[in-house]
Short mmCIF file of C-alpha atoms in Angstrom, two decimals:
data_model
loop_
_atom_site.label_atom_id
_atom_site.label_comp_id
_atom_site.label_asym_id
_atom_site.label_seq_id
_atom_site.Cartn_x
_atom_site.Cartn_y
_atom_site.Cartn_z
CA UNK A 1 -29.74 -7.76 -14.52
CA UNK A 2 -30.16 -4.79 -15.83
CA UNK A 3 -27.49 -1.57 -14.71
CA UNK A 4 -27.55 1.72 -15.21
CA UNK A 5 -24.43 3.71 -15.08
CA UNK A 6 -24.06 7.43 -14.84
CA UNK A 7 -20.80 8.69 -15.72
CA UNK A 8 -18.90 8.16 -19.08
CA UNK A 9 -15.39 8.35 -17.41
CA UNK A 10 -13.22 5.53 -16.63
CA UNK A 11 -14.70 4.44 -13.21
CA UNK A 12 -18.11 4.54 -14.75
CA UNK A 13 -16.96 2.59 -17.88
CA UNK A 14 -15.17 0.18 -15.64
CA UNK A 15 -18.36 -0.69 -13.84
CA UNK A 16 -20.20 -1.05 -17.19
CA UNK A 17 -17.42 -3.41 -18.45
CA UNK A 18 -17.57 -5.52 -15.12
CA UNK A 19 -21.28 -5.90 -15.54
CA UNK A 20 -21.45 -6.83 -19.22
CA UNK A 21 -18.74 -9.44 -18.57
CA UNK A 22 -21.14 -11.04 -15.89
CA UNK A 23 -23.79 -11.28 -18.47
CA UNK A 24 -25.70 -8.11 -17.83
CA UNK A 25 -27.37 -5.31 -19.92
CA UNK A 26 -26.24 -1.94 -19.29
CA UNK A 27 -27.43 1.76 -20.09
CA UNK A 28 -24.30 3.97 -19.41
CA UNK A 29 -25.32 7.79 -19.96
CA UNK A 30 -22.41 10.48 -20.17
CA UNK A 31 -23.95 14.24 -20.33
CA UNK A 32 -20.89 15.13 -22.63
CA UNK A 33 -20.61 13.72 -26.23
CA UNK A 34 -17.86 11.67 -24.66
CA UNK A 35 -16.27 11.78 -21.26
CA UNK A 36 -14.17 15.22 -20.74
CA UNK A 37 -13.24 14.78 -17.27
CA UNK A 38 -9.93 13.72 -15.34
CA UNK A 39 -10.03 10.16 -17.31
CA UNK A 40 -8.70 12.16 -20.44
CA UNK A 41 -6.84 14.73 -18.32
CA UNK A 42 -4.22 12.37 -16.73
CA UNK A 43 -1.03 10.34 -17.49
CA UNK A 44 -2.55 7.26 -18.54
CA UNK A 45 -0.58 5.80 -16.16
CA UNK A 46 -0.98 2.01 -13.90
CA UNK A 47 1.00 3.60 -11.24
CA UNK A 48 1.75 0.73 -8.71
CA UNK A 49 5.05 2.06 -7.34
CA UNK A 50 4.17 5.10 -4.72
CA UNK A 51 0.55 3.26 -3.62
CA UNK A 52 0.14 2.72 0.05
CA UNK A 53 0.73 -0.68 1.62
CA UNK A 54 -2.69 -2.58 2.42
CA UNK A 55 -5.70 -2.29 0.82
CA UNK A 56 -4.34 0.36 -1.30
CA UNK A 57 -1.62 -1.77 -2.99
CA UNK A 58 -3.87 -4.81 -3.28
CA UNK A 59 -6.28 -2.73 -5.22
CA UNK A 60 -3.31 -1.71 -7.31
CA UNK A 61 -2.05 -4.72 -8.03
CA UNK A 62 -5.15 -6.28 -8.79
CA UNK A 63 -6.09 -3.62 -11.13
CA UNK A 64 -2.51 -3.82 -12.98
CA UNK A 65 -3.52 -7.61 -13.82
CA UNK A 66 -6.76 -6.45 -14.94
CA UNK A 67 -5.44 -3.96 -17.12
CA UNK A 68 -3.03 -6.52 -18.97
CA UNK A 69 -5.73 -8.49 -19.45
CA UNK A 70 -8.22 -6.12 -21.01
CA UNK A 71 -5.16 -4.65 -23.01
CA UNK A 72 -4.91 -8.27 -24.40
CA UNK A 73 -8.57 -8.01 -25.27
CA UNK A 74 -8.94 -4.74 -26.57
CA UNK A 75 -5.64 -3.47 -28.27
CA UNK A 76 -6.61 0.12 -28.85
CA UNK A 77 -6.12 0.73 -25.12
CA UNK A 78 -2.60 1.08 -25.80
CA UNK A 79 -1.51 -1.15 -22.66
CA UNK A 80 2.19 -1.25 -22.37
CA UNK A 81 3.83 -3.01 -19.26
CA UNK A 82 7.12 -0.37 -19.39
CA UNK A 83 7.61 0.06 -15.41
CA UNK A 84 8.65 3.14 -14.18
CA UNK A 85 12.17 5.17 -13.28
CA UNK A 86 12.35 7.48 -10.37
CA UNK A 87 15.68 9.30 -10.73
CA UNK A 88 17.61 10.57 -7.88
CA UNK A 89 20.44 13.32 -7.87
CA UNK A 90 22.25 12.80 -4.84
CA UNK A 91 22.83 10.65 -1.66
CA UNK A 92 19.91 11.84 0.19
CA UNK A 93 17.51 10.94 -2.60
CA UNK A 94 19.40 7.73 -3.06
CA UNK A 95 18.69 6.63 0.43
CA UNK A 96 14.88 6.98 0.09
CA UNK A 97 15.16 5.01 -3.10
CA UNK A 98 17.10 2.15 -1.13
CA UNK A 99 14.65 2.15 1.74
CA UNK A 100 12.04 1.69 -0.56
CA UNK A 101 13.45 -1.25 -1.76
CA UNK A 102 13.84 -2.82 1.24
CA UNK A 103 10.25 -2.35 2.15
CA UNK A 104 8.31 -6.05 2.64
CA UNK A 105 6.04 -5.27 -0.27
CA UNK A 106 9.28 -4.45 -2.53
CA UNK A 107 8.98 -7.14 -4.15
CA UNK A 108 5.19 -7.30 -5.04
CA UNK A 109 5.83 -3.86 -6.62
CA UNK A 110 8.81 -5.06 -8.78
CA UNK A 111 11.29 -2.48 -6.86
CA UNK A 112 14.89 -2.23 -7.39
CA UNK A 113 17.45 0.13 -7.08
CA UNK A 114 19.88 0.70 -10.35
CA UNK A 115 22.91 2.32 -10.96
CA UNK A 116 23.01 5.14 -13.42
CA UNK A 117 24.49 2.90 -15.96
CA UNK A 118 21.68 0.39 -15.47
CA UNK A 119 18.92 3.00 -15.64
CA UNK A 120 20.37 4.21 -19.18
CA UNK A 121 20.27 0.70 -20.58
CA UNK A 122 16.80 0.22 -19.59
CA UNK A 123 15.95 3.39 -20.88
CA UNK A 124 18.55 5.16 -23.36
CA UNK A 125 16.59 8.19 -23.68
CA UNK A 126 18.08 9.18 -20.03
CA UNK A 127 21.47 10.93 -21.19
CA UNK A 128 21.33 13.64 -18.67
CA UNK A 129 22.64 14.21 -15.14
CA UNK A 130 21.07 11.80 -12.20
CA UNK A 131 22.98 9.18 -9.65
CA UNK A 132 20.94 6.14 -9.59
CA UNK A 133 17.54 5.00 -10.03
CA UNK A 134 14.55 3.29 -8.27
CA UNK A 135 12.42 0.82 -10.80
CA UNK A 136 9.51 -0.40 -10.76
CA UNK A 137 8.26 -3.18 -12.78
CA UNK A 138 4.79 -3.27 -12.09
CA UNK A 139 4.13 0.18 -13.31
CA UNK A 140 2.39 0.43 -16.89
CA UNK A 141 0.92 2.92 -19.53
CA UNK A 142 -2.45 3.42 -21.41
CA UNK A 143 -3.61 6.01 -23.85
CA UNK A 144 -6.04 8.21 -21.76
CA UNK A 145 -7.32 9.87 -24.64
CA UNK A 146 -8.72 7.18 -26.59
CA UNK A 147 -9.23 4.37 -23.85
CA UNK A 148 -12.60 4.94 -23.18
CA UNK A 149 -13.70 5.15 -27.02
CA UNK A 150 -11.82 1.75 -27.28
CA UNK A 151 -13.41 0.65 -24.29
CA UNK A 152 -16.98 1.70 -25.64
CA UNK A 153 -16.52 0.19 -28.62
CA UNK A 154 -15.91 -3.33 -27.40
CA UNK A 155 -18.82 -2.99 -25.18
CA UNK A 156 -21.24 -2.09 -28.21
CA UNK A 157 -19.98 -5.22 -29.50
CA UNK A 158 -21.46 -7.28 -27.06
CA UNK A 159 -25.04 -6.51 -27.94
CA UNK A 160 -25.92 -5.59 -24.32
CA UNK A 161 -24.56 -2.19 -23.89
CA UNK A 162 -25.89 1.22 -24.74
CA UNK A 163 -23.87 4.26 -24.30
CA UNK A 164 -26.42 7.69 -23.90
CA UNK A 165 -24.32 10.92 -24.56
CA UNK A 166 -25.42 14.62 -24.37
CA UNK A 167 -27.85 13.38 -21.46
CA UNK A 168 -27.47 14.77 -17.96
CA UNK A 169 -28.98 12.55 -14.81
CA UNK A 170 -31.16 15.27 -12.79
CA UNK A 171 -33.30 13.03 -10.31
CA UNK A 172 -33.43 9.72 -8.62
CA UNK A 173 -36.77 8.46 -9.18
CA UNK A 174 -38.27 5.35 -7.13
CA UNK A 175 -36.04 2.33 -6.77
CA UNK A 176 -33.21 1.92 -9.16
CA UNK A 177 -34.13 4.43 -11.81
CA UNK A 178 -33.22 7.82 -12.68
CA UNK A 179 -34.54 10.79 -15.29
CA UNK A 180 -32.23 12.78 -17.53
CA UNK A 181 -32.68 16.17 -18.98
CA UNK A 182 -34.85 14.93 -21.88
CA UNK A 183 -37.35 13.62 -19.56
CA UNK A 184 -36.72 10.05 -19.96
CA UNK A 185 -36.50 7.82 -17.13
CA UNK A 186 -33.84 4.98 -17.16
CA UNK A 187 -35.01 2.22 -14.60
CA UNK A 188 -32.59 -0.86 -13.74
CA UNK A 189 -32.19 -3.16 -11.04
CA UNK A 190 -28.95 -0.96 -10.00
CA UNK A 191 -27.67 2.25 -10.62
CA UNK A 192 -23.97 3.57 -10.24
CA UNK A 193 -23.26 7.11 -10.13
CA UNK A 194 -19.46 7.29 -11.21
CA UNK A 195 -19.86 11.02 -11.45
CA UNK A 196 -16.23 12.19 -10.81
CA UNK A 197 -15.60 15.59 -9.89
CA UNK A 198 -18.82 16.63 -10.78
CA UNK A 199 -19.97 16.67 -6.74
CA UNK A 200 -22.82 19.56 -7.23
CA UNK A 201 -26.40 19.10 -8.12
CA UNK A 202 -27.53 15.85 -7.77
CA UNK A 203 -24.85 14.51 -6.16
CA UNK A 204 -25.08 16.93 -3.42
CA UNK A 205 -28.51 16.44 -3.05
CA UNK A 206 -27.82 12.56 -2.58
CA UNK A 207 -25.14 12.89 -0.36
CA UNK A 208 -24.73 16.25 1.17
CA UNK A 209 -21.74 15.74 3.44
CA UNK A 210 -19.75 13.83 1.07
CA UNK A 211 -16.16 13.14 2.43
CA UNK A 212 -14.39 13.70 -1.03
CA UNK A 213 -12.70 17.02 -2.18
CA UNK A 214 -11.82 18.32 -5.88
CA UNK A 215 -8.28 18.53 -6.77
CA UNK A 216 -6.98 20.68 -9.91
CA UNK A 217 -3.62 20.09 -11.58
CA UNK A 218 -1.85 21.29 -15.14
CA UNK A 219 -0.24 19.02 -17.57
CA UNK A 220 1.37 19.25 -20.97
CA UNK A 221 2.68 17.45 -23.77
CA UNK A 222 5.02 17.72 -26.55
CA UNK A 223 5.42 17.08 -30.00
CA UNK A 224 7.46 13.37 -30.84
CA UNK A 225 10.51 13.13 -28.88
CA UNK A 226 12.03 11.49 -31.99
CA UNK A 227 13.26 8.33 -29.95
CA UNK A 228 11.72 6.00 -27.49
CA UNK A 229 10.86 6.40 -23.93
CA UNK A 230 10.79 2.73 -23.01
CA UNK A 231 9.99 3.37 -19.39
CA UNK A 232 7.58 6.16 -17.81
CA UNK A 233 10.06 8.38 -15.69
CA UNK A 234 9.64 10.46 -12.25
CA UNK A 235 12.19 12.48 -10.39
CA UNK A 236 12.64 12.46 -6.18
CA UNK A 237 10.06 15.00 -5.86
CA UNK A 238 7.67 12.16 -6.24
CA UNK A 239 8.92 10.51 -3.11
CA UNK A 240 7.67 13.11 -1.01
CA UNK A 241 3.91 12.83 -1.76
CA UNK A 242 3.28 9.10 -2.36
CA UNK A 243 2.68 6.97 0.87
CA UNK A 244 5.01 4.04 -0.24
CA UNK A 245 8.27 6.34 0.26
CA UNK A 246 7.78 7.09 3.52
CA UNK A 247 10.74 6.43 5.79
CA UNK A 248 13.82 7.74 8.08
CA UNK A 249 15.68 8.37 4.90
CA UNK A 250 12.38 10.65 3.77
CA UNK A 251 12.22 12.40 6.73
CA UNK A 252 15.61 13.18 6.71
CA UNK A 253 15.34 14.51 2.66
CA UNK A 254 12.17 16.71 4.08
CA UNK A 255 14.35 17.86 6.86
CA UNK A 256 17.47 18.69 5.29
CA UNK A 257 16.67 19.39 1.19
CA UNK A 258 14.04 21.54 0.36
CA UNK A 259 11.80 21.33 -2.87
CA UNK A 260 12.56 24.32 -5.62
CA UNK A 261 10.48 27.07 -4.29
CA UNK A 262 8.10 27.06 -7.34
CA UNK A 263 7.96 22.98 -7.27
CA UNK A 264 7.21 23.44 -3.58
CA UNK A 265 4.79 26.27 -3.87
CA UNK A 266 2.48 24.15 -6.62
CA UNK A 267 2.98 20.82 -4.94
CA UNK A 268 4.78 19.72 -7.81
CA UNK A 269 6.58 16.42 -8.92
CA UNK A 270 7.89 15.19 -12.06
CA UNK A 271 5.79 12.53 -13.97
CA UNK A 272 6.61 11.70 -17.41
CA UNK A 273 4.79 9.33 -19.70
CA UNK A 274 5.48 8.73 -23.75
CA UNK A 275 2.14 8.47 -25.95
CA UNK A 276 2.29 6.40 -28.93
CA UNK A 277 2.43 9.02 -31.37
CA UNK A 278 5.85 10.11 -29.56
CA UNK A 279 4.78 12.76 -27.66
CA UNK A 280 5.60 13.26 -24.02
CA UNK A 281 3.10 13.66 -21.52
CA UNK A 282 4.22 15.53 -18.47
CA UNK A 283 2.99 17.07 -15.28
CA UNK A 284 2.24 17.54 -12.40
CA UNK A 285 0.92 20.22 -10.07
CA UNK A 286 -1.62 20.10 -7.37
CA UNK A 287 -4.59 22.89 -6.40
CA UNK A 288 -6.60 22.43 -3.37
CA UNK A 289 -7.91 25.78 -2.42
CA UNK A 290 -11.43 26.69 -3.94
CA UNK A 291 -12.10 28.52 -6.12
CA UNK A 292 -9.53 27.34 -8.55
CA UNK A 293 -7.94 29.45 -10.90
CA UNK A 294 -9.37 29.31 -14.22
CA UNK A 295 -6.11 30.07 -15.95
CA UNK A 296 -3.00 27.96 -16.32
CA UNK A 297 0.57 29.47 -15.13
CA UNK A 298 3.98 29.06 -16.98
CA UNK A 299 6.56 28.59 -14.04
CA UNK A 300 5.19 25.38 -13.19
CA UNK A 301 5.92 24.25 -17.03
CA UNK A 302 8.82 25.85 -16.93
CA UNK A 303 10.54 24.25 -13.87
CA UNK A 304 9.12 20.73 -15.39
CA UNK A 305 11.05 21.75 -18.47
CA UNK A 306 14.12 22.14 -16.52
CA UNK A 307 13.97 19.30 -14.84
CA UNK A 308 13.03 16.98 -18.08
CA UNK A 309 15.67 18.59 -20.22
CA UNK A 310 18.12 17.60 -17.40
CA UNK A 311 17.34 13.88 -17.33
CA UNK A 312 17.15 13.62 -21.16
CA UNK A 313 20.52 15.63 -21.61
CA UNK A 314 18.63 17.43 -24.53
CA UNK A 315 16.09 19.91 -25.13
CA UNK A 316 12.71 19.52 -24.87
CA UNK A 317 10.32 18.88 -28.24
CA UNK A 318 8.22 21.67 -28.75
CA UNK A 319 4.96 22.23 -26.32
CA UNK A 320 2.17 20.85 -28.14
CA UNK A 321 -1.16 21.06 -25.33
CA UNK A 322 -1.02 22.37 -22.17
CA UNK A 323 -4.02 21.96 -20.19
CA UNK A 324 -5.77 21.51 -16.28
CA UNK A 325 -7.99 19.20 -15.07
CA UNK A 326 -10.01 18.37 -12.08
CA UNK A 327 -10.33 15.12 -10.02
CA UNK A 328 -12.37 14.08 -6.94
CA UNK A 329 -10.10 12.87 -3.89
CA UNK A 330 -11.32 11.11 -0.82
CA UNK A 331 -10.56 13.80 2.16
CA UNK A 332 -9.25 10.69 4.03
CA UNK A 333 -6.54 10.25 1.22
CA UNK A 334 -5.65 6.42 2.78
CA UNK A 335 -9.09 5.51 1.50
CA UNK A 336 -9.25 4.15 -2.08
CA UNK A 337 -12.59 5.36 -3.08
CA UNK A 338 -15.85 6.43 -1.41
CA UNK A 339 -18.80 3.91 -2.02
CA UNK A 340 -22.19 4.45 -0.70
CA UNK A 341 -25.47 3.41 -1.23
CA UNK A 342 -27.45 6.88 -1.52
CA UNK A 343 -30.91 5.66 -2.72
CA UNK A 344 -32.69 2.20 -2.89
CA UNK A 345 -30.78 0.58 -5.46
CA UNK A 346 -28.60 3.22 -6.18
CA UNK A 347 -24.91 3.98 -5.19
CA UNK A 348 -22.62 6.54 -5.51
CA UNK A 349 -18.47 5.58 -6.44
CA UNK A 350 -16.32 8.53 -6.26
CA UNK A 351 -13.00 10.15 -4.71
CA UNK A 352 -10.03 7.83 -5.97
CA UNK A 353 -8.00 11.01 -6.86
CA UNK A 354 -5.17 10.33 -8.82
CA UNK A 355 -5.61 6.49 -8.26
CA UNK A 356 -8.56 6.72 -10.69
CA UNK A 357 -6.76 5.61 -13.87
CA UNK A 358 -4.67 2.79 -11.94
CA UNK A 359 -7.15 1.41 -9.76
CA UNK A 360 -10.50 1.47 -11.59
CA UNK A 361 -11.01 -1.55 -12.95
CA UNK A 362 -10.58 -3.16 -9.23
CA UNK A 363 -12.62 -0.63 -8.03
CA UNK A 364 -15.58 -1.76 -10.27
CA UNK A 365 -14.90 -5.40 -9.51
CA UNK A 366 -15.18 -4.55 -5.80
CA UNK A 367 -18.71 -3.08 -6.58
CA UNK A 368 -19.80 -5.80 -8.75
CA UNK A 369 -18.98 -8.34 -6.19
CA UNK A 370 -20.23 -6.42 -3.20
CA UNK A 371 -23.51 -5.46 -5.21
CA UNK A 372 -23.86 -9.39 -6.14
CA UNK A 373 -23.77 -8.89 -9.62
#
């Protein structure tokens, strides 16, 4: 079988991986020199802890298994099963953590409520003020800016993989074939369009009523911390945004403890992961209204800096990078991904939202199984 994958990001690359692993030939086409969208502009978190139960959690847990096996095969991914700590600062936030740890699926996630002393033993860099923490053993991390490069290099070594860059696919021609802007036609037995947040042009022609929206976020990265941040870290504002934390205790938190105004305005939570060079990736905000702003705003960064310094008990290292990114999210946020046959032999796979990095290996595995690869 010959599979054509359109899109060089993590979802497209995982589809290429599945096809090559199953013995097929793959041509992957990317309009940039390398993917430059959400796949590079995220935390690199394999984030099981906040996922909704049922299909979403099953997908995330399966993806966690696949990421670990990929990390063993491709060490350059920088896979680290570091877990996460969601830090709480008062009794109301603590109650939400306790409720989460009492979920029927808590053991599958590796949830455990830790005292402040236990959390500091797990992550000694956390010398600041907090009362307790929700530990999630199943969370992990990879290096988002280099993961695709490592995967592409490994795929090339198979001898059954071609990565074509600087080519934008403009047209579907016939069955399981596309034409790029060089005029070249790429024919296969299946075409997967994994175009991320690119929802205009060809995608709009093929799926004019696509139930997917675009979301913009802001993030930043620091100079090296100078010590190990041995887990990823979140604050209790993340309880408000992830479905796994829904409970009566969360309702009480929302009713009695408002977010800081800047956090509420930008739909913010703290997520923080240390990169292999020691720097910290910190975010994030959420913007849903189009047209998106073209600039980044300082107030959200200032808020996040204050939260991080409060947990670390020390000044944050110098900010080295600030950036914004856009990803595609199903408008029905309970759906893991939108997968649709748009022409004979052509499937569109998009809309995982913030789950893209986490769930992409399992999303691609499901596509491969459903298409009979």
